[in-house]
Amino acid sequence: MIGGLFIYNHKGEVLISRVYRDDIGRNAVDAFRVNVIHARQQVRSPVTNIARTSFFHIKRSNIWLAAVTKQNVNAAMVFEFLYKMCDVMTAYFGKISEENIKNNFVLIYELLDEILDFGYPQNSETGALKTFITQQGIKGQHQTKEEQSQITSQVTGQIGWRREGIKYRRNELFLDVLESVNLLMSPQGQVLSAHVSGRVVMKSYLSGMPECKFGMNDKIVIDKQGKGGTTDDPGKSELGGSGKQSIAIDDCTFHQCVRLSKFDSERSISFIPPDGEYELMRYRTTKDIILPFRVIPLVREVGRTKLEVKVVIKSNFKPSLLAQKIEVRIPTPLNTSGVQVICMKGKAKYKASENAIVWKIKRMAGMKESQISAEIELLPTNDKKKWARPPISMNFEVPFAPSGLKVRYLKVFESKLNYSDHDVIKWVRYIGRSGIYETRC
Amino acid sequence: MTDSKYFTTTKKGEIFELKAELNSDKKEKKKEAVKKVIASMTVGKDVSALFPDVVNCMQTDNLELKKLVYLYLMNYAKSQPDMAIMAVNTFVKDCEDPNPLIRALAVRTMGCIRVDKITEYLCEPLRKCLKDEDPYVRKTAAVCVAKLHDINAQLVEDQGFLDTLKDLISDSNPMVVANAVAALSEIAESHPNSNLLDLNPQTINKLLTALNECTEWGQIFILDCLANYMPRDDRESQSICERVTPRLSHANSAVVLSAVKVLMKFMEMLPKDLDYYGTLLKKLAPPLVTLLSAEPELQYVALRNINLIVQKRPEILKHEMKVFFVKYNDPIYVKLEKLDIMIRLASQANIAQVLAELKEYATEVDVDFVRKAVRAIGRCAIKVEQSAERCVSTLLDLIQTKVNYVVQEAIVVIKDIFRKYPNKYESVIATLCENLDSLDEPEARAAMIWIVGEYAERIDNADELLESFLEGFHDESTQVQLQLLTAIVKLFLKKPTETQELVQQVLSLATQDSDNPDLRDRGYIYWRLLSTDPVAAKEVVLAEKPLISEETDLIEPTLLEELICHIGTLASVYHKPPSAFVEGSRGVQHKKLTARAGSGESAESPDVGLSGPSEAPPAVIPSQGDLLGDLLNLDLAPPTATVPSVQPSMQMGAMDLLGGGLDSLMGDESDTLGGDIGGSPSMGGGLGVAPAAMPAALGGAPAVGGGLGDLFDLSGGVGMPTGSYVAPKTVWLPAMKAKGLEISGTFARRGGIIQMDLSLTNKAMSVMTDFAIQFNRNSFGLAPAGPLQVLTPLSPNQTIDVSLPLSTSGPVMKMEPLNNLQVAVKNNIDVFYFSCQYPISMIFVEDGKMERQVFLATWKDIPNDNEALFQIKDIHLNSDAASNKLQGSNIFTIAKRTVEGQDMLYLSVKLTNGIWVLAEMRIQTGNPNYTEMELSIKCRAPEVSPFVFQCYELVLKN
């Protein structure tokens, strides 16, 4: 199990050091600093073995978090724990920075004592932790016995992510379907790989212990229902279950509140949500993805000292919708001496420090086309190595889900309190963003 | 509230000041002081001098202050054991506190204080806390048992905490269950035989129920524990698999990977024809792909594991090639791992895509990555034959870029392609030679030299090229020196007239001016060879090289199986068994996959199980008795999760021994001496390390003995009489098919030499002359060791008997059936082809008697699914007679014992290529009409087993 946990600043000074196991000595702190933080070479692996001691590290801005062990631990668990620890810290004091960590070191030690026992991760849901560990010192002195046992049963209980007795005057929930669409396209316009990784983020402000059920246009569910319908009403099922209406989900993962065995057997998503914001599910699709933009590059080398670049982008969605924050990044060779750009729309600039032409367009409607052309002057070099031609990348945001996912319903049942599904105010929003959206040139 | 100020107190006299503050009456001031102490502790200052003052602050009702003091105590108690006792009272009192959070805090902290005197006081409070009414306290106490065990294992056992811990597995609270499981698993690891985690269907059921309810971390503990369970039958494994699969949708990657581990392990026990088996395989792919959208560090862990999974079950991800394409912004460690998996998944179907990607990668910035990409192109060429040509042209394109490290890497892989596809791509040599000057890395230089030497006859200025290398001979690395030596000797053998001076120069450089023993040895061997028998030298140095294997980089199967059992853990990240990086006893147990018990043998296993280890009679071999019992145990008892390590240290030793031995055996299986020397530069050291293996490899006369003198004494050995069974001659080539030539023959092994006894009969009308014989490639590399000696012309109706000595150093190719041999015989009339099958006992070598120790270790080491069972009926022999008879055919009895009126023989056989075949034979004694013998054969190459069985049967029946 995890033998110790260290947090360093960018210089390698220790900010937090907590040792859980006897086999980890004080010298481990220095070993990591010398061999990893101060290493001359760039780090080649997130797991480092130094003198039979293994170090796992992640970085958040310029802060290093390292877990150390001498045993054959579950490596995936260690990293998951490190991420979780960052989440917990962020939930308590915001951004993970040297200053924040120094300001809250007592709190961090307290948290580390609670969420890691003898190197075994314990309940680390902020919802539960905040009931008994706070920045204003510890509650507990003035609690009644009932309150205390409520805390402990929540921390150890089946529904560790939600406390009882939550009340809202207005029951409200927000669903955000956030997708990032990833593309790798060949210069000839052939899709080399494309996938959407999506997240359904929920903000719930619901009273009591509501039982929720979430439904989307998952092909498997729709087909199942479609089959049921065929016997009575063939016409209707055709409408409901046709290809465009439903999407094939390659895989999905859920927040721990979702009953996985129920999803496995019935493919229904039911859960008691945590209070506030959390990520309900993640999913991945690869079929029938709407690629919001197409990039058509044309690069021509004119002699040894000049490049001509022309890039056309085409928007490929309903004309009534508007894409935002469009940015096309066209890499330029390292020996570029000057660039002249002409673009029909938006603004384009050559950024020498980034070795790229950055073309920004604020808004663009669907089914439109725009173009940029640039002449790049090159310095003559005797470098034999050819320019690697990194791909042209794109950023954008569109108000729909490129995977085609639709939320069908989110039902709320709370039997003990007197509000029904109809009383809950629900909001749904779809945002599609570019992930790694690249076209080779 | 800003606490950062505590980090900046670095004045002199600080300790003194702190001391004063700690003893202050004001609560706030005290708290501030303790915080300063903790801050100093964090940055590594020694504040142990303040121990008594800090401990004095302990008795407070301010929980925050209390926690800080506890933190201090955990750090310094060990250095001040006597003072630490002062804290005991407070702990004991806190363990009785009405607030469960405080009770838990006390027991949690107390377990972290590693002072003997304190642990004594810990027992009573711990016992109470383990039965506390509050689950939060129980779950903390469960972990505390593991802490205490780490400090004083005996105490934990004496106090009966282990039983209490076991009871907690049935606790109503899922988190208590999970922590109890974690604690028990850890304790069990240091007591391999304690049977602590007595997993049975009932406990498994409890765990599976808790799995649905506990935290993500608890799920990991439970899944990791489940992976150690061994289901009784395939129905149980299926039902566990069904209940574990929902975890594949968990957001926590570690839960997913641990679930994958359980499934990969239990799948092994499912019958492959089961529908569910196929369903399960399909369910595994999507979650594995999803892991690749996690954070980069987790991606790395996932990719290292996928690398293992793909080797074990390539079918799972064979259609998912695209997800492993490298993204421009991936961290380098993710890129390198993806590349590895791409090569593993490369097949004819996707090779075009893969190559296009690899070519793209070869133009990237990171040197390591580019090198690996170039190397990957070469590996694709070797793996997918259809792509070889495209790969070669891609590599040539890359060489044209003139980027130094790309060129060097390309040359190294092209050398391998030459070896894999001889006489196909040599036209590119000219292009390669152009880049000779830019090579500055030993591996690339050695590869280039190998190419020049190998194709010396096609390169006009080969001698000049090699000579240019020779100038700086002593500055080269060993790898290059060895290669240069071999290449020049090759050149000399091919063009003896012009290069005599060169060869003398290199031999003297290697033998007289070098202090590297490997180089000197190789030099002397060449020198002797060349001076005594140039023909033999040619045979050795220019021998046909064995094919290089497609997947040289595959993980060795037993290690792979062990690593599969460690999916998700550090072992799977390092691709090393835990024993390689974990100190002490923990985690050293070797885990193994256990395959489903064969359906055929199930009928007889129950009664054998009864007569097995429980009442093993005094063994025939006293000193080995217990180990033999152990062997029986392993063989016949129901499959167990781990090897019962009765004598762990000893077992380890034996395994290591075997490991080393096997490696060297494998070495001479795949490479003859000639191949070795002339072969890949990466094997440059081969000659130095394998003097013992040399004679065997050289002449195909295994175990003739050491000494160079014997080396070429191939056909000289007159067969010493052995009792080996020789089958009567059968007609292999009827006269009808061969224009009147009839060939009948058989095989015999005389004095360690395989001989093909042929009778050639001329049934035609004319005289036959000019006989010659040749073999096609075959499974064991059989080849004529000399020409077919038919000295006189064969007149019509005449029969000549000839004996053709065979060597086993010929080219190897697996035949179907394994012992098939395709022969071509030529005479003045025509060439005729026929095929015959040789009894596999021909290739049983004389030194096939294994050490007992090694036998036991090997038997255990070979996976159970490599075991094959056979029956031999109607045999009228007792065990001694059988043993004698078998010995005549180089099947050696290692040990014999009698169990319940049955004689058991343990036998070993070694094949010419170094493969060992082990067997256990059961013979019923006392009955004069023995009707059957049971034979179970274990071998690393299970396809050999049926043929070995045939030999047993043949030998015993004749």
Coordinates of C-alpha atoms in Angstrom, one line a residue, chain B residues 584-790:
Chain B
G584 CA 11.5 -9.2 2.1
S585 CA 8.9 -11.9 2.1
R586 CA 6.0 -9.8 1.0
G587 CA 4.6 -10.4 -2.4
V588 CA 7.2 -13.0 -3.3
Q589 CA 4.6 -15.7 -3.9
H590 CA 4.4 -16.6 -7.5
K591 CA 0.9 -16.4 -8.7
K592 CA -0.3 -18.5 -11.6
L593 CA -3.2 -18.7 -13.8
T594 CA -4.9 -22.0 -13.5
A595 CA -6.6 -23.3 -16.5
R596 CA -9.7 -25.3 -16.4
A597 CA -9.2 -28.9 -15.6
G598 CA -9.3 -31.1 -18.7
S599 CA -12.6 -32.9 -18.9
G600 CA -11.0 -36.1 -19.9
E601 CA -9.1 -36.7 -16.7
S602 CA -11.8 -35.7 -14.4
A603 CA -13.1 -39.2 -14.2
E604 CA -10.0 -40.5 -12.5
S605 CA -9.0 -37.6 -10.4
P606 CA -11.2 -38.2 -7.4
D607 CA -9.8 -41.5 -6.2
V608 CA -6.3 -40.4 -6.9
G609 CA -7.0 -37.4 -4.8
L610 CA -7.9 -39.6 -1.9
S611 CA -4.7 -41.7 -2.2
G612 CA -2.7 -38.6 -2.7
P613 CA -0.7 -36.6 -0.3
S614 CA -2.8 -37.3 2.8
E615 CA -1.4 -40.7 3.4
A616 CA 1.8 -40.7 1.4
P617 CA 3.8 -43.8 2.6
P618 CA 7.5 -43.5 3.4
A619 CA 9.1 -42.5 0.2
V620 CA 11.5 -44.7 -1.7
I621 CA 14.0 -41.8 -1.9
P622 CA 14.1 -40.7 1.7
S623 CA 15.8 -37.4 1.2
Q624 CA 13.4 -36.3 -1.4
G625 CA 10.3 -37.7 0.2
D626 CA 8.7 -34.5 1.3
L627 CA 9.4 -32.8 -2.0
L628 CA 8.0 -35.7 -3.9
G629 CA 4.9 -35.6 -1.8
D630 CA 4.7 -32.0 -2.6
L631 CA 4.9 -32.8 -6.2
L632 CA 2.1 -35.3 -5.9
N633 CA 0.1 -32.7 -4.0
L634 CA 0.5 -30.2 -6.8
D635 CA -0.3 -32.7 -9.4
L636 CA -3.3 -34.4 -8.1
A637 CA -5.0 -32.1 -5.6
P638 CA -7.6 -29.7 -6.9
P639 CA -6.0 -26.7 -8.4
T640 CA -4.8 -24.1 -5.9
A641 CA -4.3 -20.4 -6.4
T642 CA -0.6 -20.3 -5.5
V643 CA 2.1 -22.8 -5.5
P644 CA 2.2 -24.2 -2.0
S645 CA 5.5 -22.9 -1.0
V646 CA 6.5 -25.5 1.6
Q647 CA 10.1 -24.4 1.4
P648 CA 10.1 -21.1 -0.2
S649 CA 13.7 -20.4 -0.2
M650 CA 14.6 -23.7 -1.7
Q651 CA 12.0 -23.5 -4.3
M652 CA 13.1 -20.2 -5.4
G653 CA 16.6 -21.5 -5.8
A654 CA 15.5 -24.4 -7.9
M655 CA 13.5 -22.1 -10.1
D656 CA 16.3 -19.8 -10.7
L657 CA 18.6 -22.6 -11.5
L658 CA 16.1 -23.9 -14.0
G659 CA 15.6 -20.5 -15.4
G660 CA 19.2 -20.1 -16.2
G661 CA 19.5 -23.6 -17.5
L662 CA 16.6 -23.2 -19.7
D663 CA 17.9 -20.0 -21.2
S664 CA 21.1 -21.6 -22.2
L665 CA 19.2 -24.6 -23.6
M666 CA 16.9 -22.4 -25.5
G667 CA 20.0 -20.7 -26.8
D668 CA 21.4 -23.7 -28.4
E669 CA 18.1 -24.7 -29.7
S670 CA 17.7 -21.7 -31.8
D671 CA 21.2 -20.9 -32.8
T672 CA 23.9 -23.1 -34.0
L673 CA 27.4 -21.9 -33.4
G674 CA 27.7 -20.6 -36.9
G675 CA 24.5 -18.8 -36.6
D676 CA 25.5 -17.4 -33.4
I677 CA 28.7 -16.0 -34.5
G678 CA 27.5 -14.9 -37.8
G679 CA 24.2 -13.8 -36.6
S680 CA 22.8 -10.8 -35.1
P681 CA 25.2 -8.6 -33.3
S682 CA 23.0 -8.4 -30.4
M683 CA 24.0 -12.0 -29.7
G684 CA 27.6 -11.1 -29.9
G685 CA 28.3 -12.5 -26.5
G686 CA 26.9 -15.9 -27.4
L687 CA 30.2 -17.5 -28.0
G688 CA 31.7 -16.4 -24.8
V689 CA 28.9 -17.8 -22.7
A690 CA 28.2 -21.0 -24.3
P691 CA 31.2 -23.1 -24.4
A692 CA 29.3 -26.0 -22.9
A693 CA 26.7 -25.8 -25.5
M694 CA 29.1 -25.5 -28.4
P695 CA 29.8 -29.1 -29.2
A696 CA 26.1 -29.9 -29.2
A697 CA 25.3 -27.1 -31.5
L698 CA 28.2 -27.4 -33.8
G699 CA 28.1 -30.8 -35.2
G700 CA 24.6 -32.0 -34.3
A701 CA 26.2 -34.6 -32.2
P702 CA 24.9 -33.6 -28.8
A703 CA 26.9 -34.3 -25.8
V704 CA 29.9 -35.7 -27.5
G705 CA 32.0 -34.0 -24.9
G706 CA 34.0 -30.8 -24.5
G707 CA 37.4 -30.4 -26.2
L708 CA 37.9 -28.9 -29.6
G709 CA 39.4 -32.1 -30.8
D710 CA 36.1 -33.8 -30.6
L711 CA 34.3 -31.1 -32.5
F712 CA 34.7 -32.4 -35.9
D713 CA 34.7 -36.0 -35.0
L714 CA 31.3 -36.3 -36.4
S715 CA 31.0 -39.5 -38.2
G716 CA 33.9 -41.2 -36.4
G717 CA 31.9 -42.5 -33.5
V718 CA 31.2 -46.1 -34.0
G719 CA 27.8 -46.8 -32.4
M720 CA 28.2 -48.2 -29.0
P721 CA 25.6 -50.9 -28.5
T722 CA 22.5 -49.6 -26.7
G723 CA 19.2 -51.2 -26.3
S724 CA 17.5 -48.7 -28.4
Y725 CA 14.6 -50.0 -30.3
V726 CA 14.9 -49.9 -34.1
A727 CA 11.8 -50.3 -36.1
P728 CA 12.0 -52.6 -39.2
K729 CA 12.5 -51.0 -42.5
T730 CA 9.4 -49.9 -44.4
V731 CA 9.0 -48.9 -48.0
W732 CA 9.2 -45.1 -48.2
L733 CA 9.4 -44.7 -52.0
P734 CA 7.8 -47.5 -54.1
A735 CA 9.5 -48.3 -57.4
M736 CA 6.4 -47.3 -59.3
K737 CA 6.8 -43.7 -58.3
A738 CA 10.5 -43.4 -58.9
K739 CA 11.3 -44.8 -62.2
G740 CA 12.3 -48.1 -60.7
L741 CA 14.1 -47.0 -57.6
E742 CA 12.7 -48.4 -54.4
I743 CA 13.7 -47.0 -51.1
S744 CA 12.9 -48.5 -47.8
G745 CA 14.4 -47.5 -44.6
T746 CA 14.2 -46.8 -40.9
F747 CA 15.9 -44.7 -38.3
A748 CA 18.2 -45.7 -35.5
R749 CA 20.2 -43.9 -32.9
R750 CA 23.6 -45.3 -32.3
G751 CA 26.1 -43.9 -29.9
G752 CA 24.4 -40.6 -29.8
I753 CA 24.2 -40.2 -33.6
I754 CA 21.0 -40.5 -35.5
Q755 CA 21.2 -42.7 -38.5
M756 CA 18.9 -43.1 -41.4
D757 CA 19.3 -46.7 -42.6
L758 CA 18.3 -47.0 -46.2
S759 CA 17.9 -49.9 -48.6
L760 CA 18.1 -48.8 -52.2
T761 CA 16.8 -51.3 -54.7
N762 CA 17.1 -50.9 -58.4
K763 CA 14.0 -52.4 -60.0
A764 CA 14.6 -50.8 -63.3
M765 CA 16.5 -52.1 -66.3
S766 CA 19.4 -49.7 -66.3
V767 CA 22.2 -48.9 -63.9
M768 CA 21.8 -46.1 -61.4
T769 CA 24.6 -43.8 -60.3
D770 CA 25.3 -40.4 -58.8
F771 CA 23.1 -40.7 -55.7
A772 CA 22.5 -37.7 -53.6
I773 CA 20.1 -36.9 -50.8
Q774 CA 18.7 -33.7 -49.3
F775 CA 16.1 -33.0 -46.6
N776 CA 13.5 -30.3 -46.5
R777 CA 13.4 -28.1 -43.4
N778 CA 11.9 -30.0 -40.6
S779 CA 10.8 -29.6 -37.0
F780 CA 14.1 -30.6 -35.4
G781 CA 16.5 -29.5 -37.9
L782 CA 17.5 -33.0 -39.1
A783 CA 20.0 -32.8 -42.0
P784 CA 22.4 -35.3 -43.6
A785 CA 25.7 -35.0 -41.8
G786 CA 27.5 -36.2 -44.8
P787 CA 26.9 -37.2 -48.4
L788 CA 25.0 -40.3 -49.3
Q789 CA 27.7 -43.0 -49.6
V790 CA 26.7 -45.1 -52.6

